[in-house]
Coordinates of N, CA and C in Angstrom, one line a residue:
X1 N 143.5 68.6 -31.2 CA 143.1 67.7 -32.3 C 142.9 66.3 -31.6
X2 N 141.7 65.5 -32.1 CA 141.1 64.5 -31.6 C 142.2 63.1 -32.0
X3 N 142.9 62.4 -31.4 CA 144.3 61.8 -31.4 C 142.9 60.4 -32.5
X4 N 143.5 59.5 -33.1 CA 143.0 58.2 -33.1 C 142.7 57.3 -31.8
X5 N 143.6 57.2 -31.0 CA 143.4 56.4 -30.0 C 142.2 56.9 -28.6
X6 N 141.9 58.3 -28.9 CA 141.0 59.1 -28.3 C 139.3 58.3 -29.2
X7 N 139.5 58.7 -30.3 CA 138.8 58.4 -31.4 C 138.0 56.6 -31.2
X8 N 139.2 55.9 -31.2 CA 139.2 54.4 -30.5 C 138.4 54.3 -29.3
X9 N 138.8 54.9 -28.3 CA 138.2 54.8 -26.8 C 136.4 55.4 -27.0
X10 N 136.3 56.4 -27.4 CA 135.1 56.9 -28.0 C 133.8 56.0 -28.8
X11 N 134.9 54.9 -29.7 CA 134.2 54.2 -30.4 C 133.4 53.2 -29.5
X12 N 134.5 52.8 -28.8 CA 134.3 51.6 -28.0 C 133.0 51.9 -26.8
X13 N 133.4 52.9 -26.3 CA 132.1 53.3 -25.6 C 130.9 53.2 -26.2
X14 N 130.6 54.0 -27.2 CA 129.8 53.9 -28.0 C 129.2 52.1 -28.3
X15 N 129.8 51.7 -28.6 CA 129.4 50.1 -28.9 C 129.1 49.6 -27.4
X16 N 129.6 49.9 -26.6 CA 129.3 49.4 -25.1 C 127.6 49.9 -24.8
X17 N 127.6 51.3 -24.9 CA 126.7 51.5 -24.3 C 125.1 51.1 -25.9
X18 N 125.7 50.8 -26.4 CA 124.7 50.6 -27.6 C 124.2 48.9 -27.2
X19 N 125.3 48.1 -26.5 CA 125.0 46.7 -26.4 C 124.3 46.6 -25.2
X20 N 124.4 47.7 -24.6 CA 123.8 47.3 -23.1 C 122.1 47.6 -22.8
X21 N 122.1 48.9 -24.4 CA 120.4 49.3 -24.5 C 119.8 48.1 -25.1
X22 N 120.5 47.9 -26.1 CA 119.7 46.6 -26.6 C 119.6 45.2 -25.8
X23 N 120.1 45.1 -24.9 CA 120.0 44.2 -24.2 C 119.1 44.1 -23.2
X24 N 119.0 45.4 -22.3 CA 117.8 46.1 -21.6 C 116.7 45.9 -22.6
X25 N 117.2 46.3 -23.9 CA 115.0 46.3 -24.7 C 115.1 45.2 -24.9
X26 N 116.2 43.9 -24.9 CA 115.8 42.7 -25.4 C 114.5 42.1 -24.1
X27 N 115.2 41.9 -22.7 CA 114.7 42.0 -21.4 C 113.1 42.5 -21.7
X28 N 113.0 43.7 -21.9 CA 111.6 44.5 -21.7 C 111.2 43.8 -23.1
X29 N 111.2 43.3 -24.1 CA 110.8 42.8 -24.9 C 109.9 41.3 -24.3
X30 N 111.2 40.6 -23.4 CA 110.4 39.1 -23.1 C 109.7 39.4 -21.8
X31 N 109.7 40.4 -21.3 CA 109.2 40.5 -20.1 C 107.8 40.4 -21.0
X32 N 107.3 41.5 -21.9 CA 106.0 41.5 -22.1 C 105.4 40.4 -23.0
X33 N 105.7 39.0 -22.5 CA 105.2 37.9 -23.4 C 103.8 37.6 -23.0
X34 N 103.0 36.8 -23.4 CA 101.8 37.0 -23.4 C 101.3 36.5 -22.3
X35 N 100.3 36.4 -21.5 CA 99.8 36.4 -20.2 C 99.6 34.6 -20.1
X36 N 99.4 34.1 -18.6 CA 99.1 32.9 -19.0 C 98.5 32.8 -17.9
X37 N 97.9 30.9 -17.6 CA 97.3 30.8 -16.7 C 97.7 30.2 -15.6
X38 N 97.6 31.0 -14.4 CA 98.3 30.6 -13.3 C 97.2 29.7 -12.4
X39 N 96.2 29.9 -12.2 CA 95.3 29.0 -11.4 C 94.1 28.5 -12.2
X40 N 93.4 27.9 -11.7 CA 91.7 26.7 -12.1 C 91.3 26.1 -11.7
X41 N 89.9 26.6 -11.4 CA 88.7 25.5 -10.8 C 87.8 25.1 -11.8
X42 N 88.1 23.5 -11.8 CA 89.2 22.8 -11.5 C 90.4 22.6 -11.7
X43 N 91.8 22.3 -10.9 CA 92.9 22.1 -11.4 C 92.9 20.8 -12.5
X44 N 94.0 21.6 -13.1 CA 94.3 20.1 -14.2 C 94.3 19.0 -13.1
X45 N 93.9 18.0 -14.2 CA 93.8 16.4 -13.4 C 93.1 16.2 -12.0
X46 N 92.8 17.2 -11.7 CA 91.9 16.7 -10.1 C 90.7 16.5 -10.6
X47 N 90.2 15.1 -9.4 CA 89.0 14.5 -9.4 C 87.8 15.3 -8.4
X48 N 86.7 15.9 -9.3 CA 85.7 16.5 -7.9 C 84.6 16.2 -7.8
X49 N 83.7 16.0 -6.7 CA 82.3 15.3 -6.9 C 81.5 16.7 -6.5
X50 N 81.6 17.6 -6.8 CA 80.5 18.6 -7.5 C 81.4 19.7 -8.2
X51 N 80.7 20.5 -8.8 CA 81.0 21.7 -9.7 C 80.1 22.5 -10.5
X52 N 79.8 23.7 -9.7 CA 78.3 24.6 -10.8 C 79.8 25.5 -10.9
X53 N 80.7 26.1 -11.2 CA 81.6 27.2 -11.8 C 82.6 26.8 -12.1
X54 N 83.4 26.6 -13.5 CA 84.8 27.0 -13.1 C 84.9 28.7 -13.6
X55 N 86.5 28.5 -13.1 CA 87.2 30.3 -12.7 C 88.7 29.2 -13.7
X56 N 88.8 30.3 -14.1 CA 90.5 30.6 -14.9 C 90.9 32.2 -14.4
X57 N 92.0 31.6 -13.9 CA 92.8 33.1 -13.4 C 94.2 33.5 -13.8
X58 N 94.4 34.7 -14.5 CA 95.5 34.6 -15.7 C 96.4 35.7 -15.2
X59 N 97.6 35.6 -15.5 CA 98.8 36.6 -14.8 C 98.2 38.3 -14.9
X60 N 97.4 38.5 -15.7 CA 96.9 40.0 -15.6 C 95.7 40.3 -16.2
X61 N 95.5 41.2 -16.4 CA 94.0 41.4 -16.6 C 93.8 41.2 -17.9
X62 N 93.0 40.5 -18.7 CA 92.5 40.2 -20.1 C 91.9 40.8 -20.8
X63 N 91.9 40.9 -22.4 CA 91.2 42.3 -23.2 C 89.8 41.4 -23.4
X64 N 88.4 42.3 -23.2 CA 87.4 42.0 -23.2 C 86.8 41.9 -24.8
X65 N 87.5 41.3 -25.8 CA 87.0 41.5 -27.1 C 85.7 40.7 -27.4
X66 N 84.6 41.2 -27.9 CA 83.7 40.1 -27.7 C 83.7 38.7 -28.8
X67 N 83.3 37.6 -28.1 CA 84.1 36.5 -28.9 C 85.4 36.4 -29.0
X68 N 86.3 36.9 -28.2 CA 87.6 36.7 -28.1 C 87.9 35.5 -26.8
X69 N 86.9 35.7 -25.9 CA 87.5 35.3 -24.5 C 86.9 34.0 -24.7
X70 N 86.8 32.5 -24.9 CA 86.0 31.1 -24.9 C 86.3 30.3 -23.7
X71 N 85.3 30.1 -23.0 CA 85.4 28.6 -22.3 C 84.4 27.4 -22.5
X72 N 84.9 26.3 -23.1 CA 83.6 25.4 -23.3 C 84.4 24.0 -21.8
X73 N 83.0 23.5 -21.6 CA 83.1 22.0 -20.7 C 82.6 20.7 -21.9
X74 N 83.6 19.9 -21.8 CA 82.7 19.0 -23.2 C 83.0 17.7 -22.4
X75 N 82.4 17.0 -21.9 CA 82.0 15.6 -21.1 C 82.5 14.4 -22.1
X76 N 82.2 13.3 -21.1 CA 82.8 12.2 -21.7 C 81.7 11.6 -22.8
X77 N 81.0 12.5 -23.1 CA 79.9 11.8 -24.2 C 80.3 13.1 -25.6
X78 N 81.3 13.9 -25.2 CA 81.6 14.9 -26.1 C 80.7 15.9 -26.4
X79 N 79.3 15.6 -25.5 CA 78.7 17.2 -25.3 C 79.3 18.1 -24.7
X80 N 78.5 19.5 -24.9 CA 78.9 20.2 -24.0 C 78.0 21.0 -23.0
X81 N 79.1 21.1 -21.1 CA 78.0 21.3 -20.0 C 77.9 22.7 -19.4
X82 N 78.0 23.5 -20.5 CA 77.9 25.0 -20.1 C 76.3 25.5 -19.7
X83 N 76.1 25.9 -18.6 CA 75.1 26.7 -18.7 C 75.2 28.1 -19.1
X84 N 75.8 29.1 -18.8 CA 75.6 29.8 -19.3 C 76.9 30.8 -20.0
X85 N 77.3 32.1 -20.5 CA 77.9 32.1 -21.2 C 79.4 32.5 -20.3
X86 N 80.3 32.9 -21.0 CA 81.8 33.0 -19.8 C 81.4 34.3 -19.6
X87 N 82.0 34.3 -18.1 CA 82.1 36.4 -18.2 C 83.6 36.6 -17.7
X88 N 84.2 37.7 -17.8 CA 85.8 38.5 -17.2 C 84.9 39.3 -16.4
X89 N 86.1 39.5 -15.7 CA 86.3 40.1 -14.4 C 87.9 40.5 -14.2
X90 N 88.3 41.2 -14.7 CA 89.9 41.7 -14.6 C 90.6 40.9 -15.3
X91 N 91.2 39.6 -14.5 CA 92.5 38.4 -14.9 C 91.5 37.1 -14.7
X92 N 90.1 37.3 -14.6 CA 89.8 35.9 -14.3 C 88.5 35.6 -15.0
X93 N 88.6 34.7 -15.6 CA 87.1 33.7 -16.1 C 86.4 32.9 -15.6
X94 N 84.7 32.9 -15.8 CA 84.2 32.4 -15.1 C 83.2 31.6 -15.9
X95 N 82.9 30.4 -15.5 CA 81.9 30.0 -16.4 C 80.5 28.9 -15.4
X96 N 79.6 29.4 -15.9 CA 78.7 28.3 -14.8 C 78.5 26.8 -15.8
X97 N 78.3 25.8 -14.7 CA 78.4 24.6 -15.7 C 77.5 23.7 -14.8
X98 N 76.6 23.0 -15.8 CA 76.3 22.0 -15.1 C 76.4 20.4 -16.0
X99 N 77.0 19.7 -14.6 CA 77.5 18.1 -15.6 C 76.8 17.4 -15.8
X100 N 77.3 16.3 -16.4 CA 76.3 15.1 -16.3 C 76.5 14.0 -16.1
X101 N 77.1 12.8 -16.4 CA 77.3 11.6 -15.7 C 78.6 11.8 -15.8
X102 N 79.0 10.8 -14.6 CA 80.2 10.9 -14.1 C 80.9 10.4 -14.9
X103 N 82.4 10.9 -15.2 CA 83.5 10.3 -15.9 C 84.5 11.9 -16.3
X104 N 85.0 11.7 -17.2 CA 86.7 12.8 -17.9 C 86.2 13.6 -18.5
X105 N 86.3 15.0 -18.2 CA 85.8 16.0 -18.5 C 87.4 16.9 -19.1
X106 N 86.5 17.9 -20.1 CA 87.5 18.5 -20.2 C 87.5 20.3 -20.5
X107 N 88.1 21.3 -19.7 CA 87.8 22.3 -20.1 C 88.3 23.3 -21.3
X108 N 87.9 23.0 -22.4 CA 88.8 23.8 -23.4 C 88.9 25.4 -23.3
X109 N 90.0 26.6 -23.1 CA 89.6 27.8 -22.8 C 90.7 28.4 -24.4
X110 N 90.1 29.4 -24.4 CA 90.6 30.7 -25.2 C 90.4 31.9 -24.6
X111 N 91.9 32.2 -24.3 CA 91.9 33.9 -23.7 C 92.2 34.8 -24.4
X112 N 91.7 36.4 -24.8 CA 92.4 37.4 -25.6 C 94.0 38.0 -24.2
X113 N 94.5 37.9 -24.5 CA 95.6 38.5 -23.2 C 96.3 40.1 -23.1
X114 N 97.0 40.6 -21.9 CA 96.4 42.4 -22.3 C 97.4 42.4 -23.1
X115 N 98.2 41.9 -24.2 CA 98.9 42.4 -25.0 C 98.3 42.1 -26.5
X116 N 97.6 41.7 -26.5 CA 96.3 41.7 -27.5 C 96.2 40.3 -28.4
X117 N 96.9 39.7 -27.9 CA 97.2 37.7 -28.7 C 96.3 37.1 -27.9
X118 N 95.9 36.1 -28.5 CA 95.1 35.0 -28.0 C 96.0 34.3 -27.5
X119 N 95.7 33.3 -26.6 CA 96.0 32.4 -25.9 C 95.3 31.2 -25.8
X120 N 95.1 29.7 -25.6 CA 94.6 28.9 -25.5 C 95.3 27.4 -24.7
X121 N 94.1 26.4 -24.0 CA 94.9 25.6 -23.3 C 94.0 24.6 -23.3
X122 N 93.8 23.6 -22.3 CA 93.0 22.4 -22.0 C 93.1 21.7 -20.8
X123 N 92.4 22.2 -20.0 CA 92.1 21.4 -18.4 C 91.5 20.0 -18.6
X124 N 92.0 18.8 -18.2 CA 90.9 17.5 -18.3 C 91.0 17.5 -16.4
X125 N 90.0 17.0 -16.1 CA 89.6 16.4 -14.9 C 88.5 15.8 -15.2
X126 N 88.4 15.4 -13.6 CA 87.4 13.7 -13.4 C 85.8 14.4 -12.7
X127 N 84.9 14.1 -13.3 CA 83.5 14.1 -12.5 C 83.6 12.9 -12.1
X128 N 83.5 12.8 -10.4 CA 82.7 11.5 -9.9 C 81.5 11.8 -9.0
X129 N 80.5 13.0 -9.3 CA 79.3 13.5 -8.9 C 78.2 13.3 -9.2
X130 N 76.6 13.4 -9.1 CA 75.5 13.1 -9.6 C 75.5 13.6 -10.8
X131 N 74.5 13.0 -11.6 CA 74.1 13.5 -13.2 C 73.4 14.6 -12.9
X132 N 73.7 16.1 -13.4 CA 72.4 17.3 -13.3 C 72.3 17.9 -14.6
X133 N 72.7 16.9 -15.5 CA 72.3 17.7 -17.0 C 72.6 16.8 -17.9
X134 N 71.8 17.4 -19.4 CA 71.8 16.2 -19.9 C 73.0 16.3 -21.3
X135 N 73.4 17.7 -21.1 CA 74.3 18.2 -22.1 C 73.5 18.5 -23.1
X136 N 74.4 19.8 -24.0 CA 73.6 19.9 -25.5 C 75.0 19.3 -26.4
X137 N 74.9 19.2 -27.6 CA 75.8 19.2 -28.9 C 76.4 19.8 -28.8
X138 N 76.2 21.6 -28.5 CA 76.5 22.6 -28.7 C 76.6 23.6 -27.7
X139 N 77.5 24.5 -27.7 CA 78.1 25.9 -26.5 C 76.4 26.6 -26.8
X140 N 75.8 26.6 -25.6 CA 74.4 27.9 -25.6 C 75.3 29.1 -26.2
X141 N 76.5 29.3 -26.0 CA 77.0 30.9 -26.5 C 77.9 30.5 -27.8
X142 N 77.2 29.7 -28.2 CA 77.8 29.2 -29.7 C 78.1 30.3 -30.8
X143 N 76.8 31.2 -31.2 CA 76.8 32.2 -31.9 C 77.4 33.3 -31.9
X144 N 77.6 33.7 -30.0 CA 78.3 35.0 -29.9 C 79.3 34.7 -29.7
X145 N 80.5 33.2 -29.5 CA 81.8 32.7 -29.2 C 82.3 32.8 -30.8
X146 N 81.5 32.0 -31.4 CA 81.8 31.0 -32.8 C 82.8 30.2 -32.3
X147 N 83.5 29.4 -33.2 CA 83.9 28.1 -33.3 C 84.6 28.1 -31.6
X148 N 84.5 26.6 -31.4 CA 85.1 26.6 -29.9 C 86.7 26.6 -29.6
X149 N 87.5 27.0 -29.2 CA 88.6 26.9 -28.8 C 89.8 25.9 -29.7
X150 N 89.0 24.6 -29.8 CA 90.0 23.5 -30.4 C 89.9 23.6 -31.5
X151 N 88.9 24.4 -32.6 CA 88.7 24.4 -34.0 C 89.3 26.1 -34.4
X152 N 89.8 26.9 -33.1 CA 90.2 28.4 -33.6 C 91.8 28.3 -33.8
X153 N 92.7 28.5 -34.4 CA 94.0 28.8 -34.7 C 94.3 29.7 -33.7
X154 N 95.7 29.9 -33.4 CA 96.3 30.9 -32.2 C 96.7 31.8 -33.8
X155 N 96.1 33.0 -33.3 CA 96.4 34.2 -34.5 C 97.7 34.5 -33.7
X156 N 98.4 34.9 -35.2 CA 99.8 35.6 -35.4 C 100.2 36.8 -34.7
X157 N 101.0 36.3 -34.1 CA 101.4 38.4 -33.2 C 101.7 39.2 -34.5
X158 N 100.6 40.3 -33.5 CA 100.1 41.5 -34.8 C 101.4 42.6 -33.7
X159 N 101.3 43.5 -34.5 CA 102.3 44.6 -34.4 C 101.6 45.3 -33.6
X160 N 100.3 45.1 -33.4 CA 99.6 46.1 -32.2 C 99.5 46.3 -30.9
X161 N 100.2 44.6 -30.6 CA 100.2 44.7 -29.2 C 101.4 43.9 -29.0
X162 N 101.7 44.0 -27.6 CA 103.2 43.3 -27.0 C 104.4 43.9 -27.3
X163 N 104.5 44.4 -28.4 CA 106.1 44.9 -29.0 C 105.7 45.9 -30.1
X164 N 105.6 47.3 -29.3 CA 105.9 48.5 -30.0 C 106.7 48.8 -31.3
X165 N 105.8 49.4 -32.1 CA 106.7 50.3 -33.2 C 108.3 50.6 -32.6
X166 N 108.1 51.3 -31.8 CA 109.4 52.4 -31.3 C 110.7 51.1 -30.4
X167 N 109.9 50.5 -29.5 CA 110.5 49.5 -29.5 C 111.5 48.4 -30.3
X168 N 110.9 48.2 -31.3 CA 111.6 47.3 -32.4 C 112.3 48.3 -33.1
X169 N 111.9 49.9 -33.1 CA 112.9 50.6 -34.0 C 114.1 50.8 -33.0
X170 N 114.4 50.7 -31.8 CA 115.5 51.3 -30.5 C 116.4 49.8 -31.1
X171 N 115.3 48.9 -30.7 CA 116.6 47.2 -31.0 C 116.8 47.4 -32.4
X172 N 116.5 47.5 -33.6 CA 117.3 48.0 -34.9 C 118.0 48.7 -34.9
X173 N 118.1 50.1 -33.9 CA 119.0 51.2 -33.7 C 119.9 50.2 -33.3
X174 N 119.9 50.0 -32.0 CA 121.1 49.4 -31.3 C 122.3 48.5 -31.9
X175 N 121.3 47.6 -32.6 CA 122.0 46.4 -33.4 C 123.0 46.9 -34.3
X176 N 122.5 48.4 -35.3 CA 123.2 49.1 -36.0 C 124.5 49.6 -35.3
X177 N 124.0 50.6 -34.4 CA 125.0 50.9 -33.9 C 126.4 49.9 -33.6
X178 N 126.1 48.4 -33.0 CA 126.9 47.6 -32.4 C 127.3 47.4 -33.2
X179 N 127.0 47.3 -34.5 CA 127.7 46.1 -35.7 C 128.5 47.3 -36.5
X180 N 128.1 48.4 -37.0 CA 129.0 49.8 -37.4 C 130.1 49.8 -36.0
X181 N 130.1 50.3 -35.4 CA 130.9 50.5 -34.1 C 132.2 49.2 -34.6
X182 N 131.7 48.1 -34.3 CA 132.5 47.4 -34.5 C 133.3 46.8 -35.5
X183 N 132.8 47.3 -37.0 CA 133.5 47.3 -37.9 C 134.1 48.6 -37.9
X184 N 134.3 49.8 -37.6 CA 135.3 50.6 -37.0 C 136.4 50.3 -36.2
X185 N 136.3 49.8 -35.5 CA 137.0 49.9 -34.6 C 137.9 48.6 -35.1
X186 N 137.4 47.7 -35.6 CA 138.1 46.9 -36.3 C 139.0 47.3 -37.3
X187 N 138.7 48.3 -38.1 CA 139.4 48.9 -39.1 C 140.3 49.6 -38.6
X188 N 140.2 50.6 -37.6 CA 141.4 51.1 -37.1 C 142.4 50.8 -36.7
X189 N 141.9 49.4 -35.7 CA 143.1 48.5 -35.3 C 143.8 48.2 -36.3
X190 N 143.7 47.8 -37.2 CA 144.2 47.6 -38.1 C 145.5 48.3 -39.4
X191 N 144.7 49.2 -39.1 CA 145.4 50.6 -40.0 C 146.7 51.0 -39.7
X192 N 147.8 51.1 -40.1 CA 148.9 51.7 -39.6 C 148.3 53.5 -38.8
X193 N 149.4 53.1 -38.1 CA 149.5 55.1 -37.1 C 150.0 55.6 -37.9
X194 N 148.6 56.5 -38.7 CA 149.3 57.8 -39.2 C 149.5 59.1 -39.0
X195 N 149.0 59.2 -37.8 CA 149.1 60.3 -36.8 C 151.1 60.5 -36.1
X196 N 151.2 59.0 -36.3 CA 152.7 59.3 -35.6 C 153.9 60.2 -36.3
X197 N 154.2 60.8 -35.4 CA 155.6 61.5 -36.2 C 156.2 60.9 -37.0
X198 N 157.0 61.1 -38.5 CA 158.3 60.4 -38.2 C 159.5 60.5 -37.4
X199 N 160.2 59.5 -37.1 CA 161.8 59.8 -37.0 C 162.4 60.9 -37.7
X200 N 163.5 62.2 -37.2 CA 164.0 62.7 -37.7 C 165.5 61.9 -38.1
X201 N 166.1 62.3 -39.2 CA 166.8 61.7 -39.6 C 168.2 62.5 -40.2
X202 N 169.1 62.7 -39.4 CA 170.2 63.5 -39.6 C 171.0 63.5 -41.2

């Protein structure tokens, strides 16, 4: 017969090893946070006296959604000095650009990231190079981007990517488990031993 204090030790395990899964999927939860950007030509705040490309290079490879991925160049006159449209290549964006008179440039980007959220940020640096363009108003890939970067909202993490169904059902498991477990185990401590003999009594 299974004693209470057998019963006890059993519980306790139980809550141990239930805190330790959830803890692990908490871990594998923030590991898969959304991608970001590790390098850029140009770096924030550096001054360069030429530039036909920048490159954005992101912790992993990016989802190719179309109109998902934006890089605009918008100059100190608030045009903008894209020539032509961005392309991916694995983790990296690329855009051709040509500037125009020297002064604070700024690169506004929008990334889709491989866990399916957007991302977005803002490089400024300095042109102190010849004029080679005269800027438009407008992104040439205006139509197939739509609005540019600074006018799109960061959409809400969707349930589709980053954090699994099954995942968030294992941390709801676990959580259950830990918090039952421990109102058990609480209650028993508690409880007089009714398993114990009495005293015989002459």
């Amino acid at each position: 017969m299974v004693t209470r204090n057998a019963l006890r030790r059993a519980l306790v395990g139980a809550v141990v090893v239930a805190a330790a899964m959830t803890a692990a999927l908490g871990g594998a939860t923030a590991a898969s946070a959304h991608d970001s950007l590790v390098s850029s030509t140009p770096a924030e705040g550096e001054s360069v006296s030429s530039l036909s490309e920048v490159a954005l290079g992101f912790s992993a490879n990016l989802l190719g959604y179309d109109g998902g991925n934006i890089v605009i160049v918008v100059g100190p006159d608030g045009k903008h000095y894209e020539s032509e449209c961005v392309a991916l290549a694995g983790p990296t964006l690329t855009l051709p650009v040509a500037l125009g008179a020297p002064g604070a440039y700024t690169v506004e980007w929008r990334a889709v990231s491989s866990d399916g959220h957007p991302v977005s940020g803002e490089i400024p640096f300095t042109y102190t190079g010849e004029n080679t363009s005269a800027g438009a108003d407008s992104s040439p890939c205006a139509s197939a981007q739509g609005a540019a970067p600074a006018e799109t909202p960061v959409a809400a993490p969707s349930t589709s990517g980053g954090v699994s169904g099954l995942t968030v059902g294992l941390l709801i498991g676990g959580g259950a488990i830990v918090l039952v477990g421990v109102i058990v185990v609480v209650i028993l401590s508690r409880r007089p031993r009714e398993d114990q003999e009495p005293s015989d009594k002459e």
